[in-house]
mmCIF file of C-alpha atoms in Angstrom:
data_model
loop_
_atom_site.group_PDB
_atom_site.id
_atom_site.type_symbol
_atom_site.label_atom_id
_atom_site.label_comp_id
_atom_site.label_asym_id
_atom_site.label_seq_id
_atom_site.Cartn_x
_atom_site.Cartn_y
_atom_site.Cartn_z
ATOM 1 C CA UNK A 21 40.493 -111.219 -116.546
ATOM 2 C CA UNK A 22 43.189 -110.811 -113.947
ATOM 3 C CA UNK A 23 43.595 -107.086 -113.682
ATOM 4 C CA UNK A 24 41.471 -106.103 -110.731
ATOM 5 C CA UNK A 25 43.943 -106.321 -107.861
ATOM 6 C CA UNK A 26 44.823 -103.070 -106.134
ATOM 7 C CA UNK A 27 48.487 -103.553 -106.808
ATOM 8 C CA UNK A 28 48.199 -103.548 -110.573
ATOM 9 C CA UNK A 29 45.776 -100.639 -110.537
ATOM 10 C CA UNK A 30 48.511 -98.038 -110.227
ATOM 11 C CA UNK A 31 50.921 -99.607 -112.703
ATOM 12 C CA UNK A 32 50.267 -99.013 -116.373
ATOM 13 C CA UNK A 33 49.175 -102.236 -118.041
ATOM 14 C CA UNK A 34 51.957 -103.042 -120.530
ATOM 15 C CA UNK A 35 49.389 -103.942 -123.182
ATOM 16 C CA UNK A 36 48.008 -100.395 -122.979
ATOM 17 C CA UNK A 37 51.416 -99.182 -124.107
ATOM 18 C CA UNK A 38 51.105 -101.429 -127.157
ATOM 19 C CA UNK A 39 47.835 -99.906 -128.344
ATOM 20 C CA UNK A 40 48.535 -96.227 -127.552
ATOM 21 C CA UNK A 41 50.150 -93.663 -129.864
ATOM 22 C CA UNK A 42 50.416 -89.875 -129.642
ATOM 23 C CA UNK A 43 47.007 -88.382 -130.544
ATOM 24 C CA UNK A 44 48.698 -85.365 -132.188
ATOM 25 C CA UNK A 45 51.351 -86.987 -134.379
ATOM 26 C CA UNK A 46 50.169 -90.621 -134.265
ATOM 27 C CA UNK A 47 53.813 -91.359 -133.558
ATOM 28 C CA UNK A 48 55.244 -93.658 -130.887
ATOM 29 C CA UNK A 49 55.288 -92.949 -127.150
ATOM 30 C CA UNK A 50 58.078 -93.620 -124.697
ATOM 31 C CA UNK A 51 57.065 -94.729 -121.215
ATOM 32 C CA UNK A 52 58.917 -92.808 -118.500
ATOM 33 C CA UNK A 53 58.279 -94.935 -115.429
ATOM 34 C CA UNK A 54 60.070 -92.557 -113.074
ATOM 35 C CA UNK A 55 58.090 -89.474 -114.139
ATOM 36 C CA UNK A 56 54.901 -91.473 -114.837
ATOM 37 C CA UNK A 57 54.601 -89.936 -118.275
ATOM 38 C CA UNK A 58 54.137 -91.079 -121.844
ATOM 39 C CA UNK A 59 56.481 -89.008 -123.975
ATOM 40 C CA UNK A 60 55.877 -88.053 -127.597
ATOM 41 C CA UNK A 61 59.156 -86.600 -128.865
ATOM 42 C CA UNK A 62 57.710 -85.614 -132.197
ATOM 43 C CA UNK A 63 54.903 -83.598 -130.567
ATOM 44 C CA UNK A 64 57.276 -82.402 -127.799
ATOM 45 C CA UNK A 65 54.617 -83.431 -125.287
ATOM 46 C CA UNK A 66 54.605 -85.598 -122.164
ATOM 47 C CA UNK A 67 51.210 -87.082 -121.310
ATOM 48 C CA UNK A 68 50.674 -87.621 -117.586
ATOM 49 C CA UNK A 69 49.771 -90.997 -116.084
ATOM 50 C CA UNK A 70 47.511 -90.608 -113.051
ATOM 51 C CA UNK A 71 46.918 -93.648 -110.855
ATOM 52 C CA UNK A 72 47.889 -95.871 -113.763
ATOM 53 C CA UNK A 73 45.544 -94.069 -116.164
ATOM 54 C CA UNK A 74 47.305 -92.340 -119.084
ATOM 55 C CA UNK A 75 45.659 -89.005 -119.874
ATOM 56 C CA UNK A 76 46.087 -88.733 -123.647
ATOM 57 C CA UNK A 77 44.761 -85.183 -123.899
ATOM 58 C CA UNK A 78 47.163 -82.602 -125.418
ATOM 59 C CA UNK A 79 45.646 -79.885 -123.189
ATOM 60 C CA UNK A 80 46.744 -81.863 -120.108
ATOM 61 C CA UNK A 81 50.204 -82.696 -121.431
ATOM 62 C CA UNK A 82 53.474 -81.078 -120.351
ATOM 63 C CA UNK A 83 55.572 -79.436 -123.060
ATOM 64 C CA UNK A 84 59.046 -80.901 -123.323
ATOM 65 C CA UNK A 85 62.023 -78.607 -122.753
ATOM 66 C CA UNK A 86 64.802 -78.250 -125.352
ATOM 67 C CA UNK A 87 67.094 -80.244 -123.074
ATOM 68 C CA UNK A 88 64.631 -83.132 -123.087
ATOM 69 C CA UNK A 89 64.171 -83.201 -126.837
ATOM 70 C CA UNK A 90 67.793 -82.420 -127.752
ATOM 71 C CA UNK B 9 32.900 -81.072 -141.366
ATOM 72 C CA UNK B 10 31.422 -77.821 -142.580
ATOM 73 C CA UNK B 11 30.373 -74.953 -140.329
ATOM 74 C CA UNK B 12 31.192 -74.564 -136.656
ATOM 75 C CA UNK B 13 31.278 -77.694 -134.515
ATOM 76 C CA UNK B 14 27.901 -78.068 -132.776
ATOM 77 C CA UNK B 15 29.232 -79.702 -129.625
ATOM 78 C CA UNK B 16 31.441 -78.074 -127.013
ATOM 79 C CA UNK B 17 33.821 -80.893 -126.173
ATOM 80 C CA UNK B 18 35.474 -79.184 -123.198
ATOM 81 C CA UNK B 19 32.061 -78.571 -121.677
ATOM 82 C CA UNK B 20 31.204 -82.211 -122.281
ATOM 83 C CA UNK B 21 34.391 -83.248 -120.543
ATOM 84 C CA UNK B 22 33.520 -81.044 -117.577
ATOM 85 C CA UNK B 23 30.031 -82.547 -117.401
ATOM 86 C CA UNK B 24 31.449 -86.067 -117.504
ATOM 87 C CA UNK B 25 34.088 -85.194 -114.896
ATOM 88 C CA UNK B 26 31.327 -83.940 -112.613
ATOM 89 C CA UNK B 27 29.091 -86.925 -113.278
ATOM 90 C CA UNK B 28 31.848 -89.458 -112.566
ATOM 91 C CA UNK B 29 31.392 -89.383 -108.791
ATOM 92 C CA UNK B 30 27.673 -90.062 -108.700
ATOM 93 C CA UNK B 31 26.817 -91.747 -111.961
ATOM 94 C CA UNK B 32 25.907 -95.023 -110.183
ATOM 95 C CA UNK B 33 22.454 -93.692 -109.353
ATOM 96 C CA UNK B 34 21.747 -92.628 -112.940
ATOM 97 C CA UNK B 35 23.543 -95.101 -115.139
ATOM 98 C CA UNK B 36 20.706 -97.488 -116.065
ATOM 99 C CA UNK B 37 20.554 -96.454 -119.734
ATOM 100 C CA UNK B 38 24.335 -96.591 -120.080
ATOM 101 C CA UNK B 39 24.521 -99.957 -118.317
ATOM 102 C CA UNK B 40 21.854 -101.349 -120.654
ATOM 103 C CA UNK B 41 23.767 -100.045 -123.676
ATOM 104 C CA UNK B 42 26.977 -101.630 -122.376
ATOM 105 C CA UNK B 43 25.231 -104.998 -121.850
ATOM 106 C CA UNK B 44 23.603 -104.723 -125.246
ATOM 107 C CA UNK B 45 26.911 -104.069 -126.995
ATOM 108 C CA UNK B 46 28.450 -107.104 -125.249
ATOM 109 C CA UNK B 47 25.425 -109.240 -126.225
ATOM 110 C CA UNK B 48 25.880 -108.178 -129.824
ATOM 111 C CA UNK B 49 29.542 -109.170 -129.657
ATOM 112 C CA UNK B 50 28.527 -112.513 -128.113
ATOM 113 C CA UNK B 51 26.082 -113.074 -130.948
ATOM 114 C CA UNK B 52 28.978 -113.306 -133.434
ATOM 115 C CA UNK B 53 30.292 -116.457 -131.650
ATOM 116 C CA UNK B 54 33.822 -115.058 -132.053
ATOM 117 C CA UNK B 55 36.501 -114.578 -129.440
ATOM 118 C CA UNK B 56 38.357 -111.296 -129.270
ATOM 119 C CA UNK B 57 41.918 -111.078 -128.078
ATOM 120 C CA UNK B 58 42.081 -107.324 -127.474
ATOM 121 C CA UNK B 59 39.090 -105.110 -126.896
ATOM 122 C CA UNK B 60 38.498 -101.446 -126.137
ATOM 123 C CA UNK B 61 35.386 -99.789 -124.733
ATOM 124 C CA UNK B 62 35.058 -96.116 -125.647
ATOM 125 C CA UNK B 63 32.734 -94.510 -123.089
ATOM 126 C CA UNK B 64 30.320 -96.714 -121.186
ATOM 127 C CA UNK B 65 31.026 -94.978 -117.856
ATOM 128 C CA UNK B 66 33.579 -97.581 -116.849
ATOM 129 C CA UNK B 67 30.950 -100.324 -116.697
ATOM 130 C CA UNK B 68 32.154 -102.535 -119.543
ATOM 131 C CA UNK B 69 34.713 -104.494 -117.506
ATOM 132 C CA UNK B 70 32.269 -105.533 -114.796
ATOM 133 C CA UNK B 71 29.455 -106.271 -117.257
ATOM 134 C CA UNK B 72 31.827 -108.310 -119.390
ATOM 135 C CA UNK B 73 32.923 -110.369 -116.404
ATOM 136 C CA UNK B 74 29.283 -111.101 -115.550
ATOM 137 C CA UNK B 75 28.141 -112.080 -119.052
ATOM 138 C CA UNK B 76 28.767 -114.460 -121.951
ATOM 139 C CA UNK B 77 31.861 -112.558 -123.119
ATOM 140 C CA UNK B 78 33.761 -113.246 -119.883
ATOM 141 C CA UNK B 79 35.963 -115.902 -121.472
ATOM 142 C CA UNK B 80 35.721 -114.623 -125.011
ATOM 143 C CA UNK B 81 37.482 -111.296 -124.521
ATOM 144 C CA UNK B 82 41.143 -111.821 -123.734
ATOM 145 C CA UNK B 83 41.940 -108.314 -122.591
ATOM 146 C CA UNK B 84 39.785 -105.208 -122.254
ATOM 147 C CA UNK B 85 40.752 -101.562 -121.883
ATOM 148 C CA UNK B 86 38.329 -98.721 -121.218
ATOM 149 C CA UNK B 87 38.568 -95.133 -122.435
ATOM 150 C CA UNK B 88 36.706 -91.939 -121.617
ATOM 151 C CA UNK B 89 37.014 -88.275 -122.534
ATOM 152 C CA UNK B 90 36.930 -87.508 -118.814
ATOM 153 C CA UNK B 91 39.954 -88.717 -116.834
ATOM 154 C CA UNK B 92 37.768 -89.072 -113.744
ATOM 155 C CA UNK B 93 35.271 -91.210 -115.591
ATOM 156 C CA UNK B 94 38.131 -93.303 -116.991
ATOM 157 C CA UNK B 95 39.385 -93.918 -113.454
ATOM 158 C CA UNK B 96 36.090 -95.514 -112.358
ATOM 159 C CA UNK B 97 36.872 -98.894 -113.855
ATOM 160 C CA UNK B 98 39.141 -101.679 -112.659
ATOM 161 C CA UNK B 99 40.106 -102.443 -116.249
ATOM 162 C CA UNK B 100 43.245 -100.886 -117.740
ATOM 163 C CA UNK B 101 42.030 -97.423 -118.708
ATOM 164 C CA UNK B 102 43.028 -94.147 -120.337
ATOM 165 C CA UNK B 103 41.513 -90.761 -121.043
ATOM 166 C CA UNK B 104 41.352 -89.558 -124.643
ATOM 167 C CA UNK B 105 39.285 -87.535 -127.048
ATOM 168 C CA UNK B 106 37.015 -89.621 -129.289
ATOM 169 C CA UNK B 107 37.721 -87.099 -132.060
ATOM 170 C CA UNK B 108 41.472 -87.751 -132.031
ATOM 171 C CA UNK B 109 41.987 -91.280 -130.850
ATOM 172 C CA UNK B 110 45.499 -92.184 -129.673
ATOM 173 C CA UNK B 111 45.233 -95.720 -131.025
ATOM 174 C CA UNK B 112 47.878 -97.629 -132.950
ATOM 175 C CA UNK B 113 46.755 -99.022 -136.294
ATOM 176 C CA UNK B 114 45.742 -102.677 -136.442
ATOM 177 C CA UNK B 115 45.936 -102.999 -132.671
ATOM 178 C CA UNK B 116 42.437 -104.107 -131.598
ATOM 179 C CA UNK B 117 40.050 -106.981 -132.315
ATOM 180 C CA UNK B 118 36.928 -105.374 -130.880
ATOM 181 C CA UNK B 119 35.882 -101.777 -130.233
ATOM 182 C CA UNK B 120 32.684 -101.026 -128.312
ATOM 183 C CA UNK B 121 31.285 -97.492 -128.039
ATOM 184 C CA UNK B 122 28.097 -97.778 -125.970
ATOM 185 C CA UNK B 123 26.051 -94.535 -125.947
ATOM 186 C CA UNK B 124 29.134 -92.557 -126.873
ATOM 187 C CA UNK B 125 28.746 -91.423 -130.451
ATOM 188 C CA UNK B 126 26.103 -88.688 -130.153
ATOM 189 C CA UNK B 127 28.491 -86.036 -128.784
ATOM 190 C CA UNK B 128 31.073 -86.423 -131.538
ATOM 191 C CA UNK B 129 31.281 -83.479 -133.938
ATOM 192 C CA UNK B 130 32.886 -85.373 -136.794
ATOM 193 C CA UNK B 131 31.346 -88.839 -136.585
ATOM 194 C CA UNK B 132 32.595 -90.041 -140.003
ATOM 195 C CA UNK B 133 36.131 -88.990 -138.983
ATOM 196 C CA UNK B 134 35.875 -90.824 -135.652
ATOM 197 C CA UNK B 135 34.568 -93.963 -137.367
ATOM 198 C CA UNK B 136 37.499 -93.929 -139.792
ATOM 199 C CA UNK B 137 39.899 -93.696 -136.847
ATOM 200 C CA UNK B 138 38.187 -96.623 -135.132
ATOM 201 C CA UNK B 139 38.295 -98.704 -138.288
ATOM 202 C CA UNK B 140 42.033 -98.038 -138.647
ATOM 203 C CA UNK B 141 42.657 -99.086 -135.038
ATOM 204 C CA UNK B 142 40.957 -102.411 -135.718
ATOM 205 C CA UNK B 143 42.826 -105.394 -137.069
ATOM 206 C CA UNK B 144 41.464 -106.837 -140.325
ATOM 207 C CA UNK B 145 38.190 -108.610 -139.496
ATOM 208 C CA UNK B 146 37.954 -106.687 -136.228
ATOM 209 C CA UNK B 147 34.475 -105.728 -135.036
ATOM 210 C CA UNK B 148 33.028 -102.335 -134.098
ATOM 211 C CA UNK B 149 29.780 -102.006 -132.119
ATOM 212 C CA UNK B 150 28.593 -98.517 -131.166
ATOM 213 C CA UNK B 151 25.448 -96.720 -130.104
ATOM 214 C CA UNK B 152 24.113 -93.211 -129.649
ATOM 215 C CA UNK B 153 21.018 -91.273 -128.716
ATOM 216 C CA UNK B 154 19.236 -90.526 -131.974
ATOM 217 C CA UNK B 155 16.499 -88.277 -133.346
ATOM 218 C CA UNK B 156 13.323 -88.637 -131.285
ATOM 219 C CA UNK B 157 15.183 -88.700 -127.962
ATOM 220 C CA UNK B 158 13.488 -86.464 -125.384
ATOM 221 C CA UNK B 159 10.991 -85.403 -128.053
ATOM 222 C CA UNK B 160 8.326 -84.620 -125.407
ATOM 223 C CA UNK B 161 10.650 -82.375 -123.449
ATOM 224 C CA UNK B 162 11.972 -80.637 -126.546
ATOM 225 C CA UNK B 163 8.463 -79.858 -127.745
ATOM 226 C CA UNK B 164 7.314 -78.496 -124.361
ATOM 227 C CA UNK B 165 10.441 -76.414 -123.763
ATOM 228 C CA UNK B 166 10.298 -74.829 -127.205
ATOM 229 C CA UNK B 167 6.627 -74.064 -126.906
ATOM 230 C CA UNK B 168 6.903 -72.647 -123.393
ATOM 231 C CA UNK B 169 9.833 -70.449 -124.370
ATOM 232 C CA UNK B 170 8.053 -69.142 -127.467
ATOM 233 C CA UNK B 171 4.967 -68.422 -125.419
ATOM 234 C CA UNK B 172 6.757 -66.501 -122.690
ATOM 235 C CA UNK B 173 9.764 -64.878 -124.364
ATOM 236 C CA UNK B 174 8.659 -64.834 -127.998
ATOM 237 C CA UNK B 175 11.740 -66.786 -129.094
ATOM 238 C CA UNK B 176 13.244 -70.203 -128.522
ATOM 239 C CA UNK B 177 16.814 -71.444 -128.210
ATOM 240 C CA UNK B 178 18.217 -74.933 -128.643
ATOM 241 C CA UNK B 179 18.012 -76.605 -125.235
ATOM 242 C CA UNK B 180 18.466 -80.161 -126.311
ATOM 243 C CA UNK B 181 21.278 -81.379 -128.517
ATOM 244 C CA UNK B 182 20.528 -82.097 -132.152
ATOM 245 C CA UNK B 183 20.535 -85.857 -132.638
ATOM 246 C CA UNK B 184 21.739 -87.629 -135.711
ATOM 247 C CA UNK B 185 19.158 -88.960 -138.079
ATOM 248 C CA UNK B 186 20.501 -92.457 -138.419
ATOM 249 C CA UNK B 187 18.475 -93.708 -141.348
ATOM 250 C CA UNK B 188 21.754 -93.574 -143.220
ATOM 251 C CA UNK B 189 23.900 -95.076 -140.471
ATOM 252 C CA UNK B 190 24.711 -98.021 -142.700
ATOM 253 C CA UNK B 191 25.972 -95.630 -145.375
ATOM 254 C CA UNK B 192 27.980 -93.749 -142.759
ATOM 255 C CA UNK B 193 29.751 -96.965 -141.744
ATOM 256 C CA UNK B 194 30.325 -97.921 -145.346
ATOM 257 C CA UNK B 195 31.890 -94.546 -146.151
ATOM 258 C CA UNK B 196 34.160 -95.027 -143.141
ATOM 259 C CA UNK B 197 35.359 -98.239 -144.760
ATOM 260 C CA UNK B 198 33.486 -100.819 -142.677
ATOM 261 C CA UNK B 199 32.307 -104.057 -144.223
ATOM 262 C CA UNK B 200 28.912 -105.635 -143.511
ATOM 263 C CA UNK B 201 27.455 -102.566 -141.767
ATOM 264 C CA UNK B 202 24.330 -103.064 -139.672
ATOM 265 C CA UNK B 203 22.153 -100.491 -137.946
ATOM 266 C CA UNK B 204 18.949 -100.570 -135.945
ATOM 267 C CA UNK B 205 16.921 -98.425 -133.566
ATOM 268 C CA UNK B 206 15.739 -99.144 -130.023
ATOM 269 C CA UNK B 207 12.993 -97.017 -128.568
ATOM 270 C CA UNK B 208 12.898 -96.822 -124.759
ATOM 271 C CA UNK B 209 10.246 -95.138 -122.681
ATOM 272 C CA UNK B 210 11.315 -94.237 -119.193
ATOM 273 C CA UNK B 211 8.480 -93.246 -116.867
ATOM 274 C CA UNK B 212 9.095 -90.577 -114.213
ATOM 275 C CA UNK B 213 6.925 -89.977 -111.185
ATOM 276 C CA UNK B 214 8.629 -86.634 -110.678
ATOM 277 C CA UNK B 215 9.877 -84.687 -113.711
ATOM 278 C CA UNK B 216 12.793 -83.358 -111.674
ATOM 279 C CA UNK B 217 14.130 -86.935 -111.671
ATOM 280 C CA UNK B 218 14.520 -86.791 -115.437
ATOM 281 C CA UNK B 219 16.826 -83.786 -115.095
ATOM 282 C CA UNK B 220 18.723 -85.470 -112.273
ATOM 283 C CA UNK B 221 19.265 -88.485 -114.489
ATOM 284 C CA UNK B 222 20.425 -86.409 -117.459
ATOM 285 C CA UNK B 223 22.843 -84.456 -115.295
ATOM 286 C CA UNK B 224 23.884 -87.598 -113.437
ATOM 287 C CA UNK B 225 24.861 -89.267 -116.701
ATOM 288 C CA UNK B 226 26.778 -86.162 -117.803
ATOM 289 C CA UNK B 227 24.272 -85.906 -120.636
ATOM 290 C CA UNK B 228 22.883 -82.394 -120.261
ATOM 291 C CA UNK B 229 23.376 -80.520 -123.512
ATOM 292 C CA UNK B 230 26.997 -79.605 -124.285
ATOM 293 C CA UNK B 231 26.372 -77.216 -127.151
ATOM 294 C CA UNK B 232 28.927 -74.789 -128.579
ATOM 295 C CA UNK B 233 26.200 -72.228 -129.062
ATOM 296 C CA UNK B 234 25.076 -72.005 -125.467
ATOM 297 C CA UNK B 235 21.623 -70.617 -124.927
ATOM 298 C CA UNK B 236 21.017 -68.096 -122.143
ATOM 299 C CA UNK B 237 19.851 -69.699 -118.915
ATOM 300 C CA UNK B 238 16.293 -70.909 -118.979
ATOM 301 C CA UNK B 239 13.884 -68.584 -117.182
ATOM 302 C CA UNK B 240 12.106 -70.111 -114.196
ATOM 303 C CA UNK B 241 8.721 -69.220 -115.662
ATOM 304 C CA UNK B 242 9.585 -70.947 -118.933
ATOM 305 C CA UNK B 243 10.690 -74.053 -117.108
ATOM 306 C CA UNK B 244 7.502 -74.127 -115.019
ATOM 307 C CA UNK B 245 5.359 -73.652 -118.108
ATOM 308 C CA UNK B 246 7.224 -76.412 -119.949
ATOM 309 C CA UNK B 247 6.620 -78.845 -117.098
ATOM 310 C CA UNK B 248 2.941 -77.881 -117.013
ATOM 311 C CA UNK B 249 2.667 -78.553 -120.763
ATOM 312 C CA UNK B 250 4.526 -81.836 -120.332
ATOM 313 C CA UNK B 251 2.094 -82.980 -117.641
ATOM 314 C CA UNK B 252 -0.938 -81.778 -119.572
ATOM 315 C CA UNK B 253 0.002 -83.639 -122.731
ATOM 316 C CA UNK B 254 1.871 -86.714 -121.656
ATOM 317 C CA UNK B 255 1.007 -87.658 -118.069
ATOM 318 C CA UNK B 256 -0.570 -91.087 -117.624
ATOM 319 C CA UNK B 257 -3.522 -91.762 -115.258
ATOM 320 C CA UNK B 258 -1.211 -91.763 -112.262
ATOM 321 C CA UNK B 259 0.353 -88.479 -113.259
ATOM 322 C CA UNK B 260 3.626 -90.097 -114.304
ATOM 323 C CA UNK B 261 5.564 -88.625 -117.220
ATOM 324 C CA UNK B 262 7.122 -90.694 -119.974
ATOM 325 C CA UNK B 263 10.420 -89.692 -121.593
ATOM 326 C CA UNK B 264 11.412 -91.268 -124.886
ATOM 327 C CA UNK B 265 14.991 -92.277 -125.596
ATOM 328 C CA UNK B 266 15.811 -93.484 -129.094
ATOM 329 C CA UNK B 267 19.043 -95.419 -129.280
ATOM 330 C CA UNK B 268 20.702 -96.090 -132.612
ATOM 331 C CA UNK B 269 22.983 -99.105 -132.741
ATOM 332 C CA UNK B 270 25.567 -99.449 -135.466
ATOM 333 C CA UNK B 271 28.140 -102.118 -136.158
ATOM 334 C CA UNK B 272 30.559 -103.124 -138.847
ATOM 335 C CA UNK B 273 33.713 -105.110 -139.518
ATOM 336 C CA UNK B 274 37.150 -103.908 -140.538
ATOM 337 C CA UNK B 275 37.573 -105.321 -144.042
ATOM 338 C CA UNK B 276 39.584 -108.494 -144.523
ATOM 339 C CA UNK B 277 40.268 -110.455 -147.723
ATOM 340 C CA UNK B 278 38.436 -113.643 -146.714
ATOM 341 C CA UNK B 279 35.249 -111.950 -145.496
ATOM 342 C CA UNK B 280 31.939 -112.719 -147.133
ATOM 343 C CA UNK B 281 30.948 -109.829 -149.366
ATOM 344 C CA UNK B 282 27.986 -109.064 -151.575
ATOM 345 C CA UNK B 283 28.391 -109.863 -155.270
ATOM 346 C CA UNK B 284 28.293 -107.039 -157.801
ATOM 347 C CA UNK B 285 24.768 -106.119 -158.864
ATOM 348 C CA UNK B 286 23.781 -107.924 -162.054
ATOM 349 C CA UNK B 287 26.362 -110.686 -161.632
ATOM 350 C CA UNK B 288 23.847 -113.388 -160.614
ATOM 351 C CA UNK B 289 23.806 -116.531 -162.764
ATOM 352 C CA UNK B 290 20.433 -117.763 -161.513
ATOM 353 C CA UNK B 291 17.151 -116.023 -160.996
ATOM 354 C CA UNK B 292 15.860 -115.414 -157.500
ATOM 355 C CA UNK B 293 12.849 -117.627 -158.243
ATOM 356 C CA UNK B 294 15.188 -120.471 -159.139
ATOM 357 C CA UNK B 295 17.197 -120.000 -155.955
ATOM 358 C CA UNK B 296 14.030 -120.014 -153.876
ATOM 359 C CA UNK B 297 12.570 -122.950 -155.775
ATOM 360 C CA UNK B 298 9.395 -121.144 -156.793
ATOM 361 C CA UNK B 299 7.774 -120.487 -160.110
ATOM 362 C CA UNK B 300 8.490 -117.077 -161.594
ATOM 363 C CA UNK B 301 5.346 -115.182 -162.419
ATOM 364 C CA UNK B 302 4.952 -112.121 -164.523
ATOM 365 C CA UNK B 303 4.300 -108.972 -162.531
ATOM 366 C CA UNK B 304 2.226 -107.591 -165.377
ATOM 367 C CA UNK B 305 3.322 -105.255 -168.089
ATOM 368 C CA UNK B 306 7.026 -104.766 -168.473
ATOM 369 C CA UNK B 307 8.304 -101.231 -168.233
ATOM 370 C CA UNK B 308 8.871 -99.701 -171.605
ATOM 371 C CA UNK B 309 11.835 -97.410 -171.550
ATOM 372 C CA UNK B 310 11.609 -94.323 -173.665
ATOM 373 C CA UNK B 311 7.854 -94.385 -174.037
ATOM 374 C CA UNK B 312 6.151 -91.700 -172.001
ATOM 375 C CA UNK B 313 3.065 -92.768 -170.112
ATOM 376 C CA UNK B 314 -0.189 -91.591 -171.593
#
């Protein structure tokens, strides 16, 4: 195990991105590093990442605008 | 699932959020369940490339590092319904609902769910989701509080409430009767299902400590059908009954926790599997190298007994 350093704590582990899908549609997620969000286009939801921890709860997700999905 | 869901999942999340900051002082049962699930994984002698712990209060990473699975789990992530609880660990972590898991199919080699399963409304549904997230021949090990947990407290609360108010409400969550846990796993598509029960007695010098522990673990009842607040007199009477019936010589009170452990494998073509009933070519006596003896009269179908 080599994942305990403070530096990596706030970056999403890339292998997490490989196991996660959208809990609503079970479709793929796109990692938005800038916004720290995991985006499900199909569900029109952006799941927040807080301190490197993706919060995969639809009730905590931001709804995408038409501009974002278009 | 028929009927309304018994558990209030948002309330549970709130309770776990609140417990996250101070669970250290109350986590002994959870820590034991985490260690136990890792021991069970170790018992298989396998190595697991990718593992996920669902629940476990963020303790799985540190317990893994300290035990026999340290070099047999390649990568471990931890998940909790409560984002705050998920943030407690140093492992890669995420928050998600156990009832709608955000897991890609065939993505994991091992899923642990230590003391997590008892608050899930649709357990068969959750087990199916876990099985799908596992790669073929992947292993699932989970546990939950089961029927018999807090039996002393339940009995005393119900009796006290009946005595004083003439009615009684559910104060303690209904626990699954896990005699059919093996069947539950099988219906969810797991191969080689195994289940067993562990009975733990925790002794409390002060009954208030029991409630502190339950709250501290985020385990106070999260029921959809919330009962009105317990009257002080009822509570006092319940504690008096508890002491009267269960206290040991030193006045300490035991609390029973029954933990059901279940495990199973995601099916794979080259797994050992039981043969179809009736397909045996040899008798059991022959296989065991003993002489077959008649058990007495053979059953006679169609003939009613006198």
